Amino acid sequence: MKKITNIMLTCMICMQMIGCNNQNSNLNDKLIDNKKSLINSFASDNFTIKSVDYSEAFNGIEGCAIFLNNNKKEYQVYNEEACKKEVSPCSTFKIISTLIGLKKGILTSTETKMNYNGTKYPIDDWNRDLNLKEAFQASCIWYFRSVIDKVGQDSMQEEINKIHYGNCDISEWRGRSINSFPELNGFWLESSLKISPKEQVKILSNIFDGKTDFSNENIEILKEIMLVDKINNVFVYGKTGTGGEDNAWFVGMIEKGDEKYSFAVHLNKGKGNEISGQKAKEIAFKIINQYYK
């Protein structure tokens, strides 16, 4: 009888321990979810949220736009819920991979060259040796795949954790084979890494306001290759990104004297072939020209 009682007590203790472990696991999951929600929440910044109507610029295409002025502590937001949804960053991640490549010494200037391997790629501008500026402006995937591989997965994970880049998930290091050539795939291309427009502008704002550990010298190199427009004293820096049928980006920063606006335009639904990074860029410039110049 005593033996049976001891067995029963042992079983009860084990069940309690399992229950505690499950509770701890659930608690950890909740803490992670809460932290994620906080990072992607407008309320967490204690900034003013100003709803704006940019529907004329979008002209029937579904998407969102967000502009952040850190000095005024104000978000100007078109379609707030869409601005909080995380999706693949696609080629907008070249902004971050450039800074990390520069920080690690893999890239040293706009002239840092990577050698073309002879493969016939679908974009002619990719079929030659390229330097950083050329590769960034041609949005050459194989160039940045090479940079990212030289950084390495552990170092890359450490760096994107520091800046809280979206969900920080680079577990699918080689991507999901959405392109036929292995060097044209990666975690940032319709794969594990995801980020919201709101998170994009916050990170860009931190970078250009000197609130990260990326050096001023490297940020100036980034600005040189990101510059897409200059009128009088207004400078526009940006990068496009195109994923699937429901994912197109244009993100960047406007510099107007002492004022800086970080911005993101994201498109998720259009007619025919309307969804592209180039289309997002066109919409962004309609907004910028009307409201920010």
Coordinates of C-alpha atoms in Angstrom, one line a residue:
M1 CA 0.0 0.0 0.0
K2 CA 2.8 2.4 0.9
K3 CA 4.5 1.5 -2.4
I4 CA 1.3 2.3 -4.3
T5 CA 0.9 5.6 -2.4
N6 CA 4.5 6.6 -3.3
I7 CA 4.0 5.8 -6.9
M8 CA 0.8 7.9 -6.9
L9 CA 2.6 10.9 -5.3
T10 CA 5.4 10.6 -7.8
C11 CA 2.9 10.7 -10.7
M12 CA 1.2 13.7 -9.2
I13 CA 4.5 15.6 -8.8
C14 CA 5.5 14.8 -12.4
M15 CA 2.1 16.0 -13.7
Q16 CA 2.5 19.3 -11.7
M17 CA 6.0 19.8 -13.1
I18 CA 4.7 19.2 -16.7
G19 CA 1.9 21.7 -15.9
C20 CA 4.4 24.2 -14.7
N21 CA 6.6 23.7 -17.8
N22 CA 3.6 24.2 -20.0
Q23 CA 2.6 27.3 -18.1
N24 CA 6.2 28.7 -18.4
S25 CA 6.2 27.9 -22.1
N26 CA 2.9 29.6 -22.6
L27 CA 4.1 32.6 -20.5
N28 CA 7.3 32.8 -22.6
D29 CA 5.2 32.7 -25.8
K30 CA 2.9 35.5 -24.4
L31 CA 5.9 37.6 -23.5
I32 CA 7.4 37.2 -27.0
D33 CA 4.0 38.0 -28.6
N34 CA 3.6 41.0 -26.3
K35 CA 7.1 42.3 -27.1
K36 CA 6.4 41.9 -30.8
S37 CA 3.0 43.7 -30.5
L38 CA 4.7 46.5 -28.6
I39 CA 7.4 47.0 -31.2
N40 CA 4.8 47.1 -34.0
S41 CA 2.4 49.3 -32.0
F42 CA 1.9 53.0 -32.8
A43 CA 1.0 53.6 -29.1
S44 CA 4.4 52.3 -27.9
D45 CA 6.3 55.3 -29.4
N46 CA 4.1 58.0 -27.7
F47 CA 4.1 59.8 -31.0
T48 CA 1.1 61.6 -32.5
I49 CA -0.7 59.6 -35.2
K50 CA -2.2 61.7 -37.9
S51 CA -4.5 59.9 -40.3
V52 CA -4.2 61.2 -43.9
D53 CA -5.9 60.5 -47.2
Y54 CA -3.6 59.6 -50.0
S55 CA -6.2 57.6 -51.9
E56 CA -5.9 59.9 -54.9
A57 CA -2.2 58.9 -55.2
F58 CA -3.0 55.2 -54.9
N59 CA -5.8 55.5 -57.6
G60 CA -7.6 52.3 -56.7
I61 CA -4.5 50.2 -55.8
E62 CA -4.7 48.8 -52.3
G63 CA -1.9 49.5 -50.0
C64 CA -0.7 51.9 -47.3
A65 CA 1.8 54.8 -46.7
I66 CA 3.5 56.0 -43.6
F67 CA 5.7 59.0 -43.0
L68 CA 7.6 59.6 -39.8
N69 CA 9.0 62.9 -38.6
N70 CA 11.0 62.1 -35.5
N71 CA 11.6 65.8 -34.6
K72 CA 7.8 66.4 -34.4
K73 CA 7.2 62.9 -33.0
E74 CA 4.5 62.4 -35.5
Y75 CA 3.4 59.5 -37.8
Q76 CA 1.3 60.5 -40.9
V77 CA -0.5 57.3 -41.9
Y78 CA -2.7 56.2 -44.7
N79 CA -4.4 52.9 -44.0
E80 CA -3.1 52.3 -40.4
E81 CA -4.0 48.6 -40.1
A82 CA -2.1 47.7 -43.3
C83 CA 0.9 49.7 -42.0
K84 CA 1.2 47.2 -39.1
K85 CA 1.1 44.0 -41.2
E86 CA 4.4 42.2 -41.6
V87 CA 5.4 41.0 -45.0
S88 CA 8.7 40.1 -46.8
P89 CA 11.0 43.1 -47.2
C90 CA 12.3 41.8 -50.5
S91 CA 14.9 44.1 -52.0
T92 CA 14.4 46.9 -49.4
F93 CA 16.6 44.6 -47.2
K94 CA 19.5 45.7 -49.4
I95 CA 19.6 48.9 -47.2
I96 CA 20.4 46.8 -44.1
S97 CA 22.7 44.3 -45.8
T98 CA 24.7 47.3 -47.2
L99 CA 25.2 48.8 -43.8
I100 CA 26.0 45.4 -42.2
G101 CA 28.5 44.6 -45.1
L102 CA 30.1 48.0 -44.5
K103 CA 30.3 47.5 -40.8
K104 CA 31.9 44.1 -41.1
G105 CA 34.5 45.4 -43.7
I106 CA 33.1 43.2 -46.5
L107 CA 32.2 46.4 -48.3
T108 CA 34.5 49.4 -48.0
S109 CA 33.1 52.0 -50.4
T110 CA 30.7 52.5 -53.3
E111 CA 33.3 51.0 -55.5
T112 CA 33.6 47.6 -53.8
K113 CA 33.4 45.1 -56.6
M114 CA 32.0 41.5 -56.7
N115 CA 32.9 39.2 -59.5
Y116 CA 30.2 37.9 -61.9
N117 CA 30.2 34.1 -62.2
G118 CA 29.2 33.9 -65.9
T119 CA 25.6 32.8 -65.4
K120 CA 23.1 34.3 -67.8
Y121 CA 20.6 36.1 -65.5
P122 CA 17.2 37.5 -66.7
I123 CA 18.3 41.1 -66.0
D124 CA 21.1 42.2 -68.3
D125 CA 22.6 44.7 -65.8
W126 CA 23.4 41.7 -63.5
N127 CA 25.5 39.9 -66.2
R128 CA 28.8 41.5 -65.4
D129 CA 31.1 42.5 -62.5
L130 CA 29.4 45.1 -60.3
N131 CA 30.4 47.5 -57.6
L132 CA 28.2 48.4 -54.7
K133 CA 26.6 51.5 -56.2
E134 CA 25.8 49.7 -59.5
A135 CA 24.5 46.6 -57.7
F136 CA 22.3 48.6 -55.3
Q137 CA 20.8 50.7 -58.1
A138 CA 20.3 47.6 -60.3
S139 CA 18.9 45.7 -57.3
C140 CA 21.2 42.8 -58.1
I141 CA 20.4 39.8 -55.9
W142 CA 23.5 37.8 -56.5
Y143 CA 25.7 40.6 -55.4
F144 CA 23.9 41.0 -52.1
R145 CA 23.6 37.2 -51.7
S146 CA 27.4 37.2 -51.8
V147 CA 27.7 40.0 -49.2
I148 CA 25.2 38.3 -46.9
D149 CA 27.0 35.0 -47.1
K150 CA 30.3 36.7 -46.3
V151 CA 28.7 38.2 -43.2
G152 CA 27.5 34.8 -42.1
Q153 CA 24.2 33.7 -40.5
D154 CA 25.3 34.2 -36.8
S155 CA 26.6 37.7 -37.4
M156 CA 23.6 38.6 -39.5
Q157 CA 21.3 37.4 -36.8
E158 CA 23.1 39.4 -34.2
E159 CA 22.9 42.6 -36.3
I160 CA 19.2 42.4 -37.1
N161 CA 18.4 41.6 -33.5
K162 CA 20.1 44.8 -32.5
I163 CA 18.0 47.0 -34.7
H164 CA 14.8 44.9 -34.1
Y165 CA 14.3 44.2 -37.8
G166 CA 10.7 43.0 -38.1
N167 CA 10.3 39.4 -36.9
C168 CA 14.1 39.0 -36.9
D169 CA 13.6 35.5 -38.5
I170 CA 16.5 34.5 -40.9
S171 CA 16.0 30.8 -40.2
E172 CA 15.4 30.1 -43.9
W173 CA 18.9 31.3 -44.7
R174 CA 18.8 30.0 -48.3
G175 CA 15.2 31.1 -48.9
R176 CA 12.3 29.1 -50.5
S177 CA 13.7 28.6 -54.0
I178 CA 11.3 31.2 -55.6
N179 CA 14.0 31.8 -58.2
S180 CA 15.6 29.1 -60.3
F181 CA 19.2 30.1 -59.4
P182 CA 20.3 29.4 -55.8
E183 CA 22.1 32.7 -55.6
L184 CA 18.9 34.6 -56.3
N185 CA 17.1 33.3 -53.2
G186 CA 17.4 34.2 -49.5
F187 CA 15.6 34.7 -46.2
W188 CA 14.6 38.3 -47.2
L189 CA 12.9 37.2 -50.4
E190 CA 9.3 35.9 -49.7
S191 CA 10.7 33.7 -47.0
S192 CA 11.1 33.7 -43.2
L193 CA 12.1 37.4 -42.6
K194 CA 9.1 39.8 -42.4
I195 CA 8.6 43.4 -41.5
S196 CA 5.8 46.0 -41.4
P197 CA 5.8 49.4 -43.0
K198 CA 5.6 50.9 -39.5
E199 CA 8.7 48.9 -38.5
Q200 CA 10.5 50.0 -41.7
V201 CA 10.1 53.7 -41.0
K202 CA 11.1 53.4 -37.4
I203 CA 14.3 51.5 -38.3
L204 CA 15.1 54.0 -41.1
S205 CA 14.5 56.9 -38.7
N206 CA 16.9 55.4 -36.1
I207 CA 19.5 54.8 -38.8
F208 CA 19.5 58.3 -40.3
D209 CA 19.2 60.0 -36.9
G210 CA 22.3 58.2 -35.7
K211 CA 20.5 56.0 -33.1
T212 CA 22.2 52.8 -34.2
D213 CA 25.8 51.7 -34.0
F214 CA 26.3 52.1 -37.8
S215 CA 29.0 54.7 -38.3
N216 CA 28.2 58.1 -39.9
E217 CA 30.8 57.3 -42.6
N218 CA 28.9 54.2 -43.6
I219 CA 25.5 56.0 -43.4
E220 CA 26.9 58.6 -45.8
I221 CA 27.9 55.8 -48.2
L222 CA 24.4 54.4 -48.0
K223 CA 22.9 57.8 -48.7
E224 CA 25.0 58.2 -51.8
I225 CA 23.8 54.9 -53.3
M226 CA 20.2 55.5 -52.2
L227 CA 19.8 59.0 -53.6
V228 CA 17.0 59.0 -56.2
D229 CA 16.0 62.7 -56.4
K230 CA 17.3 66.1 -55.6
I231 CA 15.4 69.4 -56.1
N232 CA 16.7 72.5 -54.5
N233 CA 17.4 71.6 -50.9
V234 CA 15.1 68.5 -50.9
F235 CA 16.9 65.1 -51.1
V236 CA 14.9 61.9 -51.5
Y237 CA 16.6 58.6 -50.8
G238 CA 14.9 55.3 -51.5
K239 CA 14.9 51.6 -52.4
T240 CA 12.2 49.6 -54.2
G241 CA 11.3 46.0 -53.5
T242 CA 9.0 43.6 -55.4
G243 CA 7.8 40.2 -54.2
G244 CA 4.7 38.3 -55.2
E245 CA 1.5 39.5 -56.6
D246 CA 0.6 41.2 -53.2
N247 CA 3.9 42.7 -52.1
A248 CA 5.6 45.8 -53.5
W249 CA 7.6 48.4 -51.6
F250 CA 9.3 51.8 -51.8
V251 CA 11.0 52.9 -48.6
G252 CA 13.4 55.7 -47.8
M253 CA 14.0 59.1 -46.3
I254 CA 13.3 62.7 -47.3
E255 CA 15.9 65.3 -46.2
K256 CA 14.6 68.9 -46.2
G257 CA 17.0 71.2 -44.4
D258 CA 17.0 70.1 -40.8
E259 CA 13.8 68.1 -41.3
K260 CA 13.9 64.4 -42.0
Y261 CA 11.0 62.1 -42.9
S262 CA 11.4 58.4 -43.1
F263 CA 8.7 56.8 -45.2
A264 CA 7.3 53.5 -46.6
V265 CA 4.8 52.9 -49.3
H266 CA 3.5 49.3 -49.6
L267 CA 1.2 47.9 -52.2
N268 CA -0.8 44.7 -51.7
K269 CA -3.4 44.5 -54.4
G270 CA -3.9 46.0 -57.9
K271 CA -5.1 45.3 -61.4
G272 CA -3.0 43.2 -63.7
N273 CA 0.7 44.0 -63.4
E274 CA 0.2 47.1 -61.3
I275 CA 1.9 45.7 -58.2
S276 CA 5.7 46.4 -58.4
G277 CA 8.4 48.3 -56.6
Q278 CA 8.4 50.8 -59.4
K279 CA 4.7 51.4 -59.0
A280 CA 5.1 51.9 -55.3
K281 CA 7.9 54.4 -56.1
E282 CA 5.6 56.3 -58.5
I283 CA 2.9 56.6 -55.8
A284 CA 5.4 57.6 -53.2
F285 CA 6.6 60.5 -55.4
K286 CA 3.0 61.7 -56.0
I287 CA 2.7 62.0 -52.2
I288 CA 6.1 63.5 -51.7
N289 CA 5.7 66.1 -54.5
Q290 CA 2.3 67.1 -53.1
Y291 CA 2.9 67.1 -49.4
Y292 CA 6.6 67.0 -48.6
K293 CA 8.4 69.4 -50.9

